[in-house]
Amino acid sequence: MFRHIRSDIKAVFENDPAARSIFEVVFTYSGLHAIWAHRIAHYLFVKRWYTAARIISQISRFMTGIEIHPGAVIGNRLFIDHGMGVVIGETCEIGDDVVIYQGVTLGGTGKEKGKRHPTIGNNVVIGSGAKVLGSFRVGDNSNIGSNAVVLREVPESSTVVGNPGRIVKRNGERVGDRLDHTKLPDPVIEMFRSMQDEINQLKAEVARLNKEAEQPAAQEPEKMPVGGGEG
Ligand SMILES: CC(C)(COP(=O)(O)OP(=O)(O)OC[C@H]1O[C@@H](n2cnc3c(N)ncnc32)[C@H](O)[C@@H]1OP(=O)(O)O)[C@@H](O)C(=O)NCCC(=O)NCCS
């Protein structure tokens, strides 16, 4: 229990450069309060005291703005920064060393039954406002960009951004179908290039014709003077 509390506080210092003292962290970090309340609620949930678990979860939501269903399974050193608006669903599983910012939803699509919320691997960062919806896995060491809407499995060590979410980086390398804006075709330049090619061809043709026109005159033999000579 105390080991958990110590590592939760340590996670705050590791992830938030604004954290100053243990006293400040313990009394003012709503993410920590939500996680501690969740540990009690989850304990009651596992013991099948569902209503008591939900009551604790709702009191915690009222105090912190963070709603974690008591059934969610949360690993070690989760850090919820700012927290307001975070929703974590019942069948969600979260690994170790995960960072979640405000406005994140780890929810269902409304189409699935049973396990309907995501499984988040270890060492994952989920940016503010991101929605991760469905019963798939987000692989270890992945980053979900703020405001991304993720609807499919995310492989390990990937960065996903946008709506719908797409992988833009894998193992540190850029991937995907994003256009390289420095290499976009420019239709005006293309048109000038093709006109220049045509002009060069026409110039070569004119030069050839001029040469041909000059050649017969040059080859013509010198004409004899017409008429008799003097005397
Ligand atoms: C996604 C994130 C974690 C960075 O991960 P990363 O693997 O280091 O990715 P990069 O910064 O190299 O970005 C990769 C590409 O995704 C783009 N990108 C990054 N975050 C994005 C986002 N949220 N939405 C759209 N595109 C984004 C980058 O512009 C970059 O595009 P480019 O390759 O065309 O230049 C970070 O951008 C992010 O969103 N962090 C959340 C932070 C947050 O919520 N803070 C709230 C504090 S209160």
PDB file of C-alpha atoms and ligand atoms in Angstrom:
ATOM      1  CA  MET A   1       0.000   0.000   0.000  1.00  0.00           C
ATOM      2  CA  PHE A   2       2.651   2.548   1.115  1.00  0.00           C
ATOM      3  CA  ARG A   3       4.969   1.259  -1.627  1.00  0.00           C
ATOM      4  CA  HIS A   4       2.224   2.114  -4.162  1.00  0.00           C
ATOM      5  CA  ILE A   5       1.724   5.577  -2.692  1.00  0.00           C
ATOM      6  CA  ARG A   6       5.461   6.288  -2.818  1.00  0.00           C
ATOM      7  CA  SER A   7       5.770   5.161  -6.451  1.00  0.00           C
ATOM      8  CA  ASP A   8       2.653   7.189  -7.426  1.00  0.00           C
ATOM      9  CA  ILE A   9       4.282  10.325  -5.979  1.00  0.00           C
ATOM     10  CA  LYS A  10       7.587   9.490  -7.689  1.00  0.00           C
ATOM     11  CA  ALA A  11       5.738   9.215 -11.028  1.00  0.00           C
ATOM     12  CA  VAL A  12       4.463  12.779 -10.592  1.00  0.00           C
ATOM     13  CA  PHE A  13       7.992  14.112 -10.124  1.00  0.00           C
ATOM     14  CA  GLU A  14       9.228  12.122 -13.135  1.00  0.00           C
ATOM     15  CA  ASN A  15       6.512  13.430 -15.456  1.00  0.00           C
ATOM     16  CA  ASP A  16       5.703  16.939 -14.277  1.00  0.00           C
ATOM     17  CA  PRO A  17       8.495  19.514 -14.175  1.00  0.00           C
ATOM     18  CA  ALA A  18       6.093  21.837 -12.309  1.00  0.00           C
ATOM     19  CA  ALA A  19       5.956  19.525  -9.247  1.00  0.00           C
ATOM     20  CA  ARG A  20       7.849  21.198  -6.382  1.00  0.00           C
ATOM     21  CA  SER A  21       7.361  19.428  -3.066  1.00  0.00           C
ATOM     22  CA  ILE A  22       5.877  16.160  -1.824  1.00  0.00           C
ATOM     23  CA  PHE A  23       3.464  18.151   0.357  1.00  0.00           C
ATOM     24  CA  GLU A  24       2.184  20.100  -2.677  1.00  0.00           C
ATOM     25  CA  VAL A  25       1.893  16.943  -4.799  1.00  0.00           C
ATOM     26  CA  VAL A  26      -0.005  14.970  -2.151  1.00  0.00           C
ATOM     27  CA  PHE A  27      -2.497  17.741  -1.461  1.00  0.00           C
ATOM     28  CA  THR A  28      -3.035  19.360  -4.865  1.00  0.00           C
ATOM     29  CA  TYR A  29      -2.657  16.722  -7.601  1.00  0.00           C
ATOM     30  CA  SER A  30      -6.184  15.584  -8.466  1.00  0.00           C
ATOM     31  CA  GLY A  31      -4.808  12.799 -10.694  1.00  0.00           C
ATOM     32  CA  LEU A  32      -3.233  11.216  -7.626  1.00  0.00           C
ATOM     33  CA  HIS A  33      -6.428  11.561  -5.591  1.00  0.00           C
ATOM     34  CA  ALA A  34      -8.406   9.878  -8.380  1.00  0.00           C
ATOM     35  CA  ILE A  35      -5.955   6.957  -8.549  1.00  0.00           C
ATOM     36  CA  TRP A  36      -5.984   6.471  -4.773  1.00  0.00           C
ATOM     37  CA  ALA A  37      -9.794   6.588  -4.682  1.00  0.00           C
ATOM     38  CA  HIS A  38      -9.832   4.098  -7.566  1.00  0.00           C
ATOM     39  CA  ARG A  39      -7.656   1.635  -5.618  1.00  0.00           C
ATOM     40  CA  ILE A  40     -10.292   1.577  -2.851  1.00  0.00           C
ATOM     41  CA  ALA A  41     -13.192   1.417  -5.341  1.00  0.00           C
ATOM     42  CA  HIS A  42     -11.512  -1.394  -7.306  1.00  0.00           C
ATOM     43  CA  TYR A  43     -10.906  -3.379  -4.109  1.00  0.00           C
ATOM     44  CA  LEU A  44     -14.648  -3.129  -3.291  1.00  0.00           C
ATOM     45  CA  PHE A  45     -15.547  -3.992  -6.913  1.00  0.00           C
ATOM     46  CA  VAL A  46     -13.446  -7.162  -6.800  1.00  0.00           C
ATOM     47  CA  LYS A  47     -15.192  -8.064  -3.512  1.00  0.00           C
ATOM     48  CA  ARG A  48     -18.506  -7.600  -5.425  1.00  0.00           C
ATOM     49  CA  TRP A  49     -19.577  -4.574  -3.357  1.00  0.00           C
ATOM     50  CA  TYR A  50     -20.531  -2.910  -6.611  1.00  0.00           C
ATOM     51  CA  THR A  51     -22.704  -0.103  -5.288  1.00  0.00           C
ATOM     52  CA  ALA A  52     -20.206   0.963  -2.623  1.00  0.00           C
ATOM     53  CA  ALA A  53     -17.506   0.887  -5.312  1.00  0.00           C
ATOM     54  CA  ARG A  54     -19.595   3.077  -7.634  1.00  0.00           C
ATOM     55  CA  ILE A  55     -20.334   5.537  -4.816  1.00  0.00           C
ATOM     56  CA  ILE A  56     -16.616   5.999  -4.112  1.00  0.00           C
ATOM     57  CA  SER A  57     -15.914   6.345  -7.824  1.00  0.00           C
ATOM     58  CA  GLN A  58     -18.623   9.019  -8.185  1.00  0.00           C
ATOM     59  CA  ILE A  59     -17.446  10.972  -5.125  1.00  0.00           C
ATOM     60  CA  SER A  60     -13.964  10.898  -6.630  1.00  0.00           C
ATOM     61  CA  ARG A  61     -15.337  12.110  -9.968  1.00  0.00           C
ATOM     62  CA  PHE A  62     -17.135  14.965  -8.175  1.00  0.00           C
ATOM     63  CA  MET A  63     -13.912  15.997  -6.392  1.00  0.00           C
ATOM     64  CA  THR A  64     -11.417  15.523  -9.240  1.00  0.00           C
ATOM     65  CA  GLY A  65     -13.297  15.647 -12.556  1.00  0.00           C
ATOM     66  CA  ILE A  66     -11.803  12.227 -13.365  1.00  0.00           C
ATOM     67  CA  GLU A  67     -14.170   9.281 -13.820  1.00  0.00           C
ATOM     68  CA  ILE A  68     -12.589   5.863 -13.460  1.00  0.00           C
ATOM     69  CA  HIS A  69     -14.965   2.917 -13.425  1.00  0.00           C
ATOM     70  CA  PRO A  70     -14.191   0.732 -10.377  1.00  0.00           C
ATOM     71  CA  GLY A  71     -13.797  -2.299 -12.673  1.00  0.00           C
ATOM     72  CA  ALA A  72     -10.877  -0.783 -14.606  1.00  0.00           C
ATOM     73  CA  VAL A  73      -7.497  -2.429 -13.963  1.00  0.00           C
ATOM     74  CA  ILE A  74      -4.714   0.093 -13.525  1.00  0.00           C
ATOM     75  CA  GLY A  75      -0.987  -0.693 -13.372  1.00  0.00           C
ATOM     76  CA  ASN A  76       1.800   0.988 -11.427  1.00  0.00           C
ATOM     77  CA  ARG A  77       2.824   4.633 -11.650  1.00  0.00           C
ATOM     78  CA  LEU A  78      -0.075   5.891 -13.792  1.00  0.00           C
ATOM     79  CA  PHE A  79       0.175   9.681 -13.991  1.00  0.00           C
ATOM     80  CA  ILE A  80      -2.979  11.637 -14.841  1.00  0.00           C
ATOM     81  CA  ASP A  81      -1.933  15.236 -15.477  1.00  0.00           C
ATOM     82  CA  HIS A  82      -4.554  17.979 -14.847  1.00  0.00           C
ATOM     83  CA  GLY A  83      -7.158  15.253 -15.180  1.00  0.00           C
ATOM     84  CA  MET A  84     -10.385  17.137 -15.707  1.00  0.00           C
ATOM     85  CA  GLY A  85     -12.630  15.289 -18.159  1.00  0.00           C
ATOM     86  CA  VAL A  86     -10.755  11.977 -18.132  1.00  0.00           C
ATOM     87  CA  VAL A  87     -13.048   8.940 -18.488  1.00  0.00           C
ATOM     88  CA  ILE A  88     -11.756   5.372 -18.070  1.00  0.00           C
ATOM     89  CA  GLY A  89     -14.221   2.570 -18.848  1.00  0.00           C
ATOM     90  CA  GLU A  90     -15.070  -0.575 -16.909  1.00  0.00           C
ATOM     91  CA  THR A  91     -13.126  -3.143 -18.961  1.00  0.00           C
ATOM     92  CA  CYS A  92     -10.137  -0.907 -19.574  1.00  0.00           C
ATOM     93  CA  GLU A  93      -6.692  -2.223 -18.624  1.00  0.00           C
ATOM     94  CA  ILE A  94      -3.763   0.134 -18.198  1.00  0.00           C
ATOM     95  CA  GLY A  95      -0.124  -1.005 -17.962  1.00  0.00           C
ATOM     96  CA  ASP A  96       2.745   0.536 -15.991  1.00  0.00           C
ATOM     97  CA  ASP A  97       4.225   4.036 -16.408  1.00  0.00           C
ATOM     98  CA  VAL A  98       1.368   5.419 -18.489  1.00  0.00           C
ATOM     99  CA  VAL A  99       0.742   9.176 -18.766  1.00  0.00           C
ATOM    100  CA  ILE A 100      -2.754  10.494 -19.467  1.00  0.00           C
ATOM    101  CA  TYR A 101      -3.613  14.155 -19.976  1.00  0.00           C
ATOM    102  CA  GLN A 102      -6.903  15.964 -19.461  1.00  0.00           C
ATOM    103  CA  GLY A 103      -9.929  15.153 -21.584  1.00  0.00           C
ATOM    104  CA  VAL A 104      -8.852  11.614 -22.511  1.00  0.00           C
ATOM    105  CA  THR A 105     -11.541   8.978 -23.014  1.00  0.00           C
ATOM    106  CA  LEU A 106     -10.678   5.294 -22.853  1.00  0.00           C
ATOM    107  CA  GLY A 107     -14.098   4.069 -23.850  1.00  0.00           C
ATOM    108  CA  GLY A 108     -16.215   1.790 -25.980  1.00  0.00           C
ATOM    109  CA  THR A 109     -17.765   2.361 -29.391  1.00  0.00           C
ATOM    110  CA  GLY A 110     -21.199   1.322 -28.137  1.00  0.00           C
ATOM    111  CA  LYS A 111     -21.178  -1.681 -30.508  1.00  0.00           C
ATOM    112  CA  GLU A 112     -19.296  -4.200 -28.359  1.00  0.00           C
ATOM    113  CA  LYS A 113     -20.350  -6.282 -25.361  1.00  0.00           C
ATOM    114  CA  GLY A 114     -18.102  -7.826 -22.671  1.00  0.00           C
ATOM    115  CA  LYS A 115     -14.568  -6.473 -23.060  1.00  0.00           C
ATOM    116  CA  ARG A 116     -15.345  -3.213 -24.852  1.00  0.00           C
ATOM    117  CA  HIS A 117     -12.659  -0.791 -23.686  1.00  0.00           C
ATOM    118  CA  PRO A 118      -9.003  -0.568 -24.713  1.00  0.00           C
ATOM    119  CA  THR A 119      -5.952  -2.217 -23.192  1.00  0.00           C
ATOM    120  CA  ILE A 120      -3.104   0.250 -22.842  1.00  0.00           C
ATOM    121  CA  GLY A 121       0.448  -1.151 -22.795  1.00  0.00           C
ATOM    122  CA  ASN A 122       3.370   0.010 -20.666  1.00  0.00           C
ATOM    123  CA  ASN A 123       5.005   3.401 -21.039  1.00  0.00           C
ATOM    124  CA  VAL A 124       2.272   4.889 -23.251  1.00  0.00           C
ATOM    125  CA  VAL A 125       1.513   8.642 -23.452  1.00  0.00           C
ATOM    126  CA  ILE A 126      -2.065   9.656 -24.296  1.00  0.00           C
ATOM    127  CA  GLY A 127      -2.338  13.352 -25.203  1.00  0.00           C
ATOM    128  CA  SER A 128      -5.040  15.724 -24.049  1.00  0.00           C
ATOM    129  CA  GLY A 129      -8.459  15.208 -25.605  1.00  0.00           C
ATOM    130  CA  ALA A 130      -7.547  11.892 -27.262  1.00  0.00           C
ATOM    131  CA  LYS A 131     -10.295   9.285 -27.580  1.00  0.00           C
ATOM    132  CA  VAL A 132      -9.307   5.624 -27.643  1.00  0.00           C
ATOM    133  CA  LEU A 133     -12.453   3.660 -28.394  1.00  0.00           C
ATOM    134  CA  GLY A 134     -12.817  -0.122 -28.624  1.00  0.00           C
ATOM    135  CA  SER A 135     -11.459  -3.336 -27.182  1.00  0.00           C
ATOM    136  CA  PHE A 136      -8.066  -3.338 -28.938  1.00  0.00           C
ATOM    137  CA  ARG A 137      -4.549  -2.916 -27.571  1.00  0.00           C
ATOM    138  CA  VAL A 138      -2.280   0.100 -27.673  1.00  0.00           C
ATOM    139  CA  GLY A 139       1.256  -1.333 -27.779  1.00  0.00           C
ATOM    140  CA  ASP A 140       4.035  -0.533 -25.301  1.00  0.00           C
ATOM    141  CA  ASN A 141       5.991   2.723 -25.720  1.00  0.00           C
ATOM    142  CA  SER A 142       3.419   4.281 -28.048  1.00  0.00           C
ATOM    143  CA  ASN A 143       2.299   7.919 -28.162  1.00  0.00           C
ATOM    144  CA  ILE A 144      -1.261   8.979 -28.879  1.00  0.00           C
ATOM    145  CA  GLY A 145      -1.304  12.616 -30.023  1.00  0.00           C
ATOM    146  CA  SER A 146      -3.616  15.111 -28.403  1.00  0.00           C
ATOM    147  CA  ASN A 147      -7.111  15.060 -29.916  1.00  0.00           C
ATOM    148  CA  ALA A 148      -6.459  11.833 -31.844  1.00  0.00           C
ATOM    149  CA  VAL A 149      -9.408   9.475 -32.244  1.00  0.00           C
ATOM    150  CA  VAL A 150      -8.025   5.937 -32.171  1.00  0.00           C
ATOM    151  CA  LEU A 151     -10.324   3.152 -33.340  1.00  0.00           C
ATOM    152  CA  ARG A 152      -7.861   0.354 -34.176  1.00  0.00           C
ATOM    153  CA  GLU A 153      -5.014  -1.638 -32.650  1.00  0.00           C
ATOM    154  CA  VAL A 154      -1.798   0.360 -32.255  1.00  0.00           C
ATOM    155  CA  PRO A 155       1.487  -1.594 -32.627  1.00  0.00           C
ATOM    156  CA  GLU A 156       4.353  -1.096 -30.169  1.00  0.00           C
ATOM    157  CA  SER A 157       6.499   2.059 -30.345  1.00  0.00           C
ATOM    158  CA  SER A 158       4.108   3.931 -32.635  1.00  0.00           C
ATOM    159  CA  THR A 159       2.902   7.523 -32.743  1.00  0.00           C
ATOM    160  CA  VAL A 160      -0.740   7.943 -33.720  1.00  0.00           C
ATOM    161  CA  VAL A 161      -2.297  11.334 -34.534  1.00  0.00           C
ATOM    162  CA  GLY A 162      -5.438  12.712 -36.152  1.00  0.00           C
ATOM    163  CA  ASN A 163      -9.068  11.756 -36.584  1.00  0.00           C
ATOM    164  CA  PRO A 164      -9.354   8.961 -37.497  1.00  0.00           C
ATOM    165  CA  GLY A 165      -6.030   8.146 -35.887  1.00  0.00           C
ATOM    166  CA  ARG A 166      -3.211   7.084 -38.218  1.00  0.00           C
ATOM    167  CA  ILE A 167       0.303   5.930 -37.462  1.00  0.00           C
ATOM    168  CA  VAL A 168       2.818   8.617 -38.425  1.00  0.00           C
ATOM    169  CA  LYS A 169       5.885   7.151 -36.691  1.00  0.00           C
ATOM    170  CA  ARG A 170       7.030   3.612 -35.917  1.00  0.00           C
ATOM    171  CA  ASN A 171      10.215   2.865 -33.959  1.00  0.00           C
ATOM    172  CA  GLY A 172      11.262   6.480 -34.411  1.00  0.00           C
ATOM    173  CA  GLU A 173      10.880   6.411 -38.235  1.00  0.00           C
ATOM    174  CA  ARG A 174       8.247   8.406 -40.126  1.00  0.00           C
ATOM    175  CA  VAL A 175       5.686   6.201 -41.871  1.00  0.00           C
ATOM    176  CA  GLY A 176       2.289   6.457 -43.520  1.00  0.00           C
ATOM    177  CA  ASP A 177       0.719   8.305 -46.368  1.00  0.00           C
ATOM    178  CA  ARG A 178       1.456  11.853 -45.318  1.00  0.00           C
ATOM    179  CA  LEU A 179       2.609  13.993 -48.254  1.00  0.00           C
ATOM    180  CA  ASP A 180       6.075  15.470 -48.218  1.00  0.00           C
ATOM    181  CA  HIS A 181       5.111  19.069 -48.795  1.00  0.00           C
ATOM    182  CA  THR A 182       8.566  20.023 -50.058  1.00  0.00           C
ATOM    183  CA  LYS A 183       8.106  17.520 -52.926  1.00  0.00           C
ATOM    184  CA  LEU A 184       4.617  18.436 -54.070  1.00  0.00           C
ATOM    185  CA  PRO A 185       4.348  18.802 -57.888  1.00  0.00           C
ATOM    186  CA  ASP A 186       3.957  22.425 -59.090  1.00  0.00           C
ATOM    187  CA  PRO A 187       1.707  22.460 -62.225  1.00  0.00           C
ATOM    188  CA  VAL A 188       2.851  25.947 -63.373  1.00  0.00           C
ATOM    189  CA  ILE A 189       6.529  25.001 -63.280  1.00  0.00           C
ATOM    190  CA  GLU A 190       5.709  21.730 -65.055  1.00  0.00           C
ATOM    191  CA  MET A 191       3.905  23.681 -67.836  1.00  0.00           C
ATOM    192  CA  PHE A 192       6.846  26.099 -68.319  1.00  0.00           C
ATOM    193  CA  ARG A 193       9.255  23.172 -68.462  1.00  0.00           C
ATOM    194  CA  SER A 194       7.260  21.445 -71.194  1.00  0.00           C
ATOM    195  CA  MET A 195       6.958  24.750 -73.164  1.00  0.00           C
ATOM    196  CA  GLN A 196      10.723  25.261 -72.908  1.00  0.00           C
ATOM    197  CA  ASP A 197      11.301  21.725 -74.238  1.00  0.00           C
ATOM    198  CA  GLU A 198       9.000  22.443 -77.185  1.00  0.00           C
ATOM    199  CA  ILE A 199      10.752  25.747 -77.969  1.00  0.00           C
ATOM    200  CA  ASN A 200      14.152  24.002 -77.903  1.00  0.00           C
ATOM    201  CA  GLN A 201      12.854  21.365 -80.351  1.00  0.00           C
ATOM    202  CA  LEU A 202      11.450  24.058 -82.691  1.00  0.00           C
ATOM    203  CA  LYS A 203      14.728  26.023 -82.570  1.00  0.00           C
ATOM    204  CA  ALA A 204      16.670  22.886 -83.525  1.00  0.00           C
ATOM    205  CA  GLU A 205      14.247  22.233 -86.403  1.00  0.00           C
ATOM    206  CA  VAL A 206      14.545  25.811 -87.749  1.00  0.00           C
ATOM    207  CA  ALA A 207      18.344  25.645 -87.550  1.00  0.00           C
ATOM    208  CA  ARG A 208      18.323  22.363 -89.503  1.00  0.00           C
ATOM    209  CA  LEU A 209      16.048  23.794 -92.212  1.00  0.00           C
ATOM    210  CA  ASN A 210      18.205  26.942 -92.555  1.00  0.00           C
ATOM    211  CA  LYS A 211      21.310  24.806 -92.970  1.00  0.00           C
ATOM    212  CA  GLU A 212      19.640  22.693 -95.652  1.00  0.00           C
ATOM    213  CA  ALA A 213      18.485  25.832 -97.519  1.00  0.00           C
ATOM    214  CA  GLU A 214      22.033  27.278 -97.514  1.00  0.00           C
ATOM    215  CA  GLN A 215      23.813  24.095 -98.674  1.00  0.00           C
ATOM    216  CA  PRO A 216      22.603  23.853-102.413  1.00  0.00           C
ATOM    217  CA  ALA A 217      23.633  27.475-103.052  1.00  0.00           C
ATOM    218  CA  ALA A 218      27.081  26.812-101.682  1.00  0.00           C
ATOM    219  CA  GLN A 219      27.487  23.627-103.760  1.00  0.00           C
ATOM    220  CA  GLU A 220      26.368  25.300-107.113  1.00  0.00           C
ATOM    221  CA  PRO A 221      29.411  25.516-109.565  1.00  0.00           C
ATOM    222  CA  GLU A 222      30.654  28.981-110.579  1.00  0.00           C
ATOM    223  CA  LYS A 223      28.875  30.083-113.729  1.00  0.00           C
ATOM    224  CA  MET A 224      30.807  30.965-116.878  1.00  0.00           C
ATOM    225  CA  PRO A 225      30.439  34.558-117.923  1.00  0.00           C
ATOM    226  CA  VAL A 226      27.920  34.859-120.705  1.00  0.00           C
ATOM    227  CA  GLY A 227      28.724  36.692-123.991  1.00  0.00           C
ATOM    228  CA  GLY A 228      31.861  37.158-126.144  1.00  0.00           C
ATOM    229  CA  GLY A 229      35.074  38.645-124.956  1.00  0.00           C
ATOM    230  CA  GLU A 230      36.341  42.015-125.896  1.00  0.00           C
ATOM    231  CA  GLY A 231      37.952  42.384-129.243  1.00  0.00           C
TER     232      GLY A 231
HETATM  233  C1  LIG B   1       2.152  12.827 -30.288  1.00  0.00           C
HETATM  234  C2  LIG B   1       3.166  13.411 -29.314  1.00  0.00           C
HETATM  235  C3  LIG B   1       3.177  12.599 -28.032  1.00  0.00           C
HETATM  236  C4  LIG B   1       4.551  13.429 -29.932  1.00  0.00           C
HETATM  237  O1  LIG B   1       4.983  12.121 -30.270  1.00  0.00           O
HETATM  238  P1  LIG B   1       6.297  11.930 -31.143  1.00  0.00           P
HETATM  239  O2  LIG B   1       6.465  10.470 -31.408  1.00  0.00           O
HETATM  240  O3  LIG B   1       7.446  12.619 -30.478  1.00  0.00           O
HETATM  241  O4  LIG B   1       5.904  12.603 -32.515  1.00  0.00           O
HETATM  242  P2  LIG B   1       6.508  13.903 -33.234  1.00  0.00           P
HETATM  243  O5  LIG B   1       6.487  15.078 -32.325  1.00  0.00           O
HETATM  244  O6  LIG B   1       7.818  13.543 -33.876  1.00  0.00           O
HETATM  245  O7  LIG B   1       5.419  14.136 -34.370  1.00  0.00           O
HETATM  246  C5  LIG B   1       5.268  13.257 -35.474  1.00  0.00           C
HETATM  247  C6  LIG B   1       4.333  13.947 -36.466  1.00  0.00           C
HETATM  248  O8  LIG B   1       3.010  14.028 -35.906  1.00  0.00           O
HETATM  249  C7  LIG B   1       2.564  15.387 -35.872  1.00  0.00           C
HETATM  250  N1  LIG B   1       1.817  15.540 -34.618  1.00  0.00           N
HETATM  251  C8  LIG B   1       2.287  15.470 -33.361  1.00  0.00           C
HETATM  252  N2  LIG B   1       1.288  15.614 -32.480  1.00  0.00           N
HETATM  253  C9  LIG B   1       0.162  15.799 -33.207  1.00  0.00           C
HETATM  254  C10 LIG B   1      -1.196  15.997 -32.864  1.00  0.00           C
HETATM  255  N3  LIG B   1      -1.585  16.022 -31.592  1.00  0.00           N
HETATM  256  N4  LIG B   1      -2.112  16.128 -33.864  1.00  0.00           N
HETATM  257  C11 LIG B   1      -1.727  16.089 -35.173  1.00  0.00           C
HETATM  258  N5  LIG B   1      -0.433  15.900 -35.560  1.00  0.00           N
HETATM  259  C12 LIG B   1       0.486  15.768 -34.577  1.00  0.00           C
HETATM  260  C13 LIG B   1       3.850  16.219 -35.890  1.00  0.00           C
HETATM  261  O9  LIG B   1       3.612  17.493 -36.416  1.00  0.00           O
HETATM  262  C14 LIG B   1       4.725  15.379 -36.769  1.00  0.00           C
HETATM  263  O10 LIG B   1       4.353  15.606 -38.129  1.00  0.00           O
HETATM  264  P3  LIG B   1       5.485  15.748 -39.286  1.00  0.00           P
HETATM  265  O11 LIG B   1       6.225  14.434 -39.272  1.00  0.00           O
HETATM  266  O12 LIG B   1       4.712  15.988 -40.540  1.00  0.00           O
HETATM  267  O13 LIG B   1       6.350  16.888 -38.880  1.00  0.00           O
HETATM  268  C15 LIG B   1       2.837  14.893 -28.967  1.00  0.00           C
HETATM  269  O14 LIG B   1       2.822  15.671 -30.144  1.00  0.00           O
HETATM  270  C16 LIG B   1       1.506  15.058 -28.255  1.00  0.00           C
HETATM  271  O15 LIG B   1       0.449  15.224 -28.851  1.00  0.00           O
HETATM  272  N6  LIG B   1       1.636  15.019 -26.882  1.00  0.00           N
HETATM  273  C17 LIG B   1       0.530  15.226 -26.018  1.00  0.00           C
HETATM  274  C18 LIG B   1       0.885  16.363 -25.122  1.00  0.00           C
HETATM  275  C19 LIG B   1      -0.327  16.921 -24.400  1.00  0.00           C
HETATM  276  O16 LIG B   1      -1.442  16.466 -24.526  1.00  0.00           O
HETATM  277  N7  LIG B   1      -0.045  17.918 -23.587  1.00  0.00           N
HETATM  278  C20 LIG B   1      -1.041  18.540 -22.810  1.00  0.00           C
HETATM  279  C21 LIG B   1      -0.315  19.275 -21.715  1.00  0.00           C
HETATM  280  S1  LIG B   1      -1.439  20.155 -20.740  1.00  0.00           S
END
